[in-house]
CSV table of C-alpha atoms in Angstrom, one decimal:
chain,number,residue,atom,x,y,z
A,1,GLN,CA,0.0,0.0,0.0
A,2,SER,CA,1.6,3.3,-1.1
A,3,LYS,CA,1.7,6.3,1.0
A,4,ALA,CA,-0.3,9.4,-0.1
A,5,SER,CA,2.1,12.0,-1.4
A,6,SER,CA,-0.4,14.8,-2.2
A,7,VAL,CA,-3.1,16.4,-0.2
A,8,LEU,CA,-5.9,18.6,-1.5
A,9,TYR,CA,-7.0,21.1,1.2
A,10,ASP,CA,-10.3,23.0,0.8
A,11,GLY,CA,-10.2,26.5,2.4
A,12,GLY,CA,-7.7,29.3,2.9
A,13,CYS,CA,-8.4,30.6,6.4
A,14,TYR,CA,-5.5,30.8,8.8
A,15,CYS,CA,-6.4,27.5,10.4
A,16,CYS,CA,-6.5,25.8,7.0
A,17,MET,CA,-3.3,27.5,5.9
A,18,ALA,CA,-1.5,26.4,9.1
A,19,ALA,CA,-2.7,22.8,8.6
A,20,ALA,CA,-1.5,23.0,4.9
A,21,LYS,CA,1.9,24.3,6.1
A,22,LEU,CA,2.3,21.5,8.6
A,23,LEU,CA,1.5,18.9,6.0
A,24,HIS,CA,3.9,20.6,3.5
A,25,ASP,CA,6.7,20.7,6.2
A,26,SER,CA,6.1,17.0,6.7
A,27,GLY,CA,7.1,16.3,3.1
A,28,LEU,CA,3.7,16.1,1.4
A,29,ASN,CA,2.6,18.0,-1.7
A,30,VAL,CA,-0.3,20.3,-0.7
A,31,ILE,CA,-2.8,22.0,-2.9
A,32,VAL,CA,-5.0,24.6,-1.2
A,33,LEU,CA,-8.4,25.5,-2.8
A,34,GLU,CA,-10.0,28.8,-1.9
A,35,ALA,CA,-13.2,30.1,-3.5
A,36,ARG,CA,-12.3,33.8,-2.8
A,37,ASP,CA,-9.6,35.8,-4.5
A,38,ARG,CA,-7.6,35.9,-1.3
A,39,VAL,CA,-6.6,33.7,1.6
A,40,GLY,CA,-7.1,34.7,5.3
A,41,GLY,CA,-10.7,33.7,5.9
A,42,ARG,CA,-12.5,36.1,8.1
A,43,THR,CA,-9.4,38.2,8.7
A,44,TYR,CA,-9.6,41.0,6.2
A,45,THR,CA,-8.5,44.7,6.3
A,46,ILE,CA,-10.1,47.3,4.0
A,47,ARG,CA,-7.9,50.4,3.3
A,48,ASN,CA,-9.1,53.7,1.8
A,49,GLN,CA,-8.6,57.5,2.2
A,50,ASN,CA,-11.5,58.0,4.6
A,51,VAL,CA,-10.7,55.6,7.3
A,52,LYS,CA,-7.1,54.5,6.6
A,53,TYR,CA,-7.9,50.9,7.5
A,54,VAL,CA,-10.7,49.0,9.0
A,55,ASP,CA,-10.6,45.4,10.1
A,56,LEU,CA,-13.5,43.2,9.2
A,57,GLY,CA,-14.2,40.0,11.0
A,58,GLY,CA,-11.4,38.6,13.1
A,59,SER,CA,-9.5,41.6,14.4
A,60,TYR,CA,-7.9,40.8,17.8
A,61,VAL,CA,-5.2,38.5,19.1
A,62,GLY,CA,-4.6,38.1,22.8
A,63,PRO,CA,-1.3,37.7,24.6
A,64,THR,CA,-1.8,34.0,25.2
A,65,GLN,CA,-2.5,33.1,21.5
A,66,ASN,CA,1.1,32.3,20.7
A,67,ARG,CA,0.4,30.0,17.7
A,68,ILE,CA,-1.5,32.7,15.7
A,69,LEU,CA,1.1,35.3,16.6
A,70,ARG,CA,3.8,33.0,15.4
A,71,LEU,CA,1.9,32.2,12.2
A,72,ALA,CA,1.4,35.9,11.6
A,73,LYS,CA,5.1,36.5,12.0
A,74,GLU,CA,5.9,33.7,9.6
A,75,LEU,CA,3.5,35.1,7.0
A,76,GLY,CA,4.9,38.6,7.4
A,77,LEU,CA,1.6,40.0,8.7
A,78,GLU,CA,1.7,43.2,10.7
A,79,THR,CA,0.0,43.6,14.1
A,80,TYR,CA,-0.7,46.8,15.9
A,81,LYS,CA,-1.8,48.0,19.3
A,82,VAL,CA,-5.4,48.9,19.7
A,83,ASN,CA,-6.0,52.7,20.1
A,84,GLU,CA,-7.3,53.2,23.6
A,85,VAL,CA,-6.8,57.0,23.6
A,86,GLU,CA,-9.7,57.9,21.4
A,87,ARG,CA,-13.3,57.6,22.4
A,88,LEU,CA,-15.4,54.6,21.1
A,89,ILE,CA,-18.9,54.8,19.8
A,90,HIS,CA,-21.7,52.6,21.1
A,91,HIS,CA,-24.5,52.6,18.4
A,92,VAL,CA,-27.8,51.3,19.6
A,93,LYS,CA,-31.4,51.9,18.6
A,94,ALA,CA,-30.3,54.3,15.8
A,95,LYS,CA,-28.4,56.5,18.2
A,96,SER,CA,-24.6,56.8,18.8
A,97,TYR,CA,-23.1,57.3,22.2
A,98,PRO,CA,-19.3,58.2,22.6
A,99,PHE,CA,-17.6,56.7,25.6
A,100,ARG,CA,-14.2,55.8,27.0
A,101,GLY,CA,-13.2,52.5,28.6
A,102,PRO,CA,-13.7,48.9,27.9
A,103,PHE,CA,-17.5,48.9,27.8
A,104,PRO,CA,-20.3,51.4,27.1
A,105,PRO,CA,-21.7,52.9,30.3
A,106,ALA,CA,-24.8,51.4,31.8
A,107,TRP,CA,-27.4,54.1,32.6
A,108,ASN,CA,-29.4,51.7,34.6
A,109,PRO,CA,-27.8,50.7,38.0
A,110,ILE,CA,-29.5,47.3,37.8
A,111,ALA,CA,-28.0,46.7,34.3
A,112,TYR,CA,-24.6,47.7,35.7
A,113,LEU,CA,-24.9,45.1,38.5
A,114,ASP,CA,-26.1,42.6,35.9
A,115,HIS,CA,-23.0,43.3,33.8
A,116,ASN,CA,-20.7,42.8,36.8
A,117,ASN,CA,-22.5,39.6,37.7
A,118,LEU,CA,-22.0,38.3,34.2
A,119,TRP,CA,-18.2,38.8,34.4
A,120,ARG,CA,-18.1,37.4,38.0
A,121,THR,CA,-20.0,34.2,36.8
A,122,MET,CA,-17.6,33.8,33.9
A,123,ASP,CA,-14.7,34.1,36.3
A,124,ASP,CA,-16.1,31.3,38.4
A,125,MET,CA,-16.7,29.2,35.3
A,126,GLY,CA,-13.2,29.8,34.1
A,127,ARG,CA,-11.8,28.5,37.4
A,128,GLU,CA,-13.4,25.2,36.8
A,129,ILE,CA,-11.4,24.6,33.6
A,130,PRO,CA,-8.2,22.5,33.9
A,131,SER,CA,-5.8,24.4,31.6
A,132,ASP,CA,-4.0,21.1,30.6
A,133,ALA,CA,-7.2,19.2,29.8
A,134,PRO,CA,-10.2,21.6,29.4
A,135,TRP,CA,-12.5,18.8,28.1
A,136,LYS,CA,-12.3,17.4,31.7
A,137,ALA,CA,-14.2,20.3,33.2
A,138,PRO,CA,-17.2,19.1,35.2
A,139,LEU,CA,-19.7,20.8,32.9
A,140,ALA,CA,-17.6,20.7,29.7
A,141,GLU,CA,-20.3,19.0,27.5
A,142,GLU,CA,-23.1,21.2,28.8
A,143,TRP,CA,-21.1,24.4,28.2
A,144,ASP,CA,-19.9,23.3,24.8
A,145,TYR,CA,-23.5,22.9,23.5
A,146,MET,CA,-24.8,26.1,25.1
A,147,THR,CA,-25.6,29.0,22.8
A,148,MET,CA,-24.7,32.6,23.7
A,149,LYS,CA,-28.4,33.4,24.1
A,150,GLU,CA,-28.9,30.5,26.5
A,151,LEU,CA,-26.0,31.6,28.6
A,152,LEU,CA,-27.2,35.2,28.8
A,153,ASP,CA,-30.7,34.2,29.5
A,154,LYS,CA,-29.5,32.0,32.3
A,155,ILE,CA,-27.2,34.6,33.9
A,156,CYS,CA,-28.5,38.0,33.1
A,157,TRP,CA,-31.6,39.7,34.5
A,158,THR,CA,-31.7,42.7,32.2
A,159,GLU,CA,-31.4,43.2,28.4
A,160,LEU,CA,-28.1,44.9,28.7
A,161,ASN,CA,-26.5,42.5,26.2
A,162,ASP,CA,-29.3,42.5,23.7
A,163,GLY,CA,-28.0,43.5,20.3
A,164,ASP,CA,-24.4,43.5,21.4
A,165,CYS,CA,-23.8,39.8,21.0
A,166,HIS,CA,-24.5,37.4,18.1
A,167,LYS,CA,-26.7,35.3,20.3
A,168,SER,CA,-28.6,33.2,17.8
A,169,ALA,CA,-27.1,30.0,16.6
A,170,VAL,CA,-23.7,30.7,18.0
A,171,ARG,CA,-22.1,27.8,19.9
A,172,LEU,CA,-20.2,29.1,22.9
A,173,LEU,CA,-17.4,26.6,22.8
A,174,TRP,CA,-16.9,27.7,26.4
A,175,LEU,CA,-14.1,25.3,26.9
A,176,GLN,CA,-11.9,27.5,24.8
A,177,THR,CA,-13.4,30.8,25.9
A,178,LEU,CA,-13.2,30.0,29.6
A,179,LEU,CA,-9.8,28.4,29.2
A,180,VAL,CA,-8.5,31.8,28.1
A,181,THR,CA,-10.4,33.4,31.0
A,182,GLU,CA,-8.8,30.9,33.4
A,183,MET,CA,-5.4,31.6,31.9
A,184,CYS,CA,-6.0,35.4,32.4
A,185,VAL,CA,-6.9,34.6,36.1
A,186,ARG,CA,-9.8,37.1,36.1
A,187,CYS,CA,-12.1,38.6,33.4
A,188,ASP,CA,-11.7,42.1,34.9
A,189,SER,CA,-8.0,42.0,34.2
A,190,THR,CA,-8.7,41.5,30.5
A,191,ASN,CA,-11.4,44.1,30.1
A,192,PHE,CA,-9.0,46.8,28.9
A,193,GLN,CA,-7.5,46.1,25.5
A,194,SER,CA,-3.9,46.6,26.5
A,195,GLN,CA,-4.2,44.1,29.4
A,196,GLY,CA,-5.3,41.1,27.4
A,197,THR,CA,-8.1,40.0,25.2
A,198,GLN,CA,-8.3,42.8,22.7
A,199,GLU,CA,-4.6,43.4,22.2
């Protein structure tokens, strides 16, 4: 039985390209098929005179994501620090509200408490994740099949997060999300872009 010497790989996102590179480095001939006119998947930057550049889709890499940072370096991709000096815009119900800080201000004190409870609960969930074997978390299977909407409905009392999250049909894959949370020790240490998740 002869060994396969060629592999046909469908898709040109970073994950697919990394897998194709690994196969190529192992001595196989690899052909990558991509329907678009570019590779990179959901990471895409638009440049023009008005905005200089805008990232669409995947935009942020955190300090613990060493593999994607290494791959970006190998591919010669530039990274940059998120601008925390300028104000951000929170656009909801056809109105825009400028603000500074990691999150839009909550005008309702109950919503503010709700928001803090959400992060505290995620901290607690993150502490249950073994970093060396996240699939062994006591509630791993339950969290993996939970949608964002189900999580927010379970934890939140207010509608603070309505419209801000892609809640429908999104699998949480909390094993990965909470593993990052556990590695960062606490969610509140990663709220600001320069301290973690958004850098």
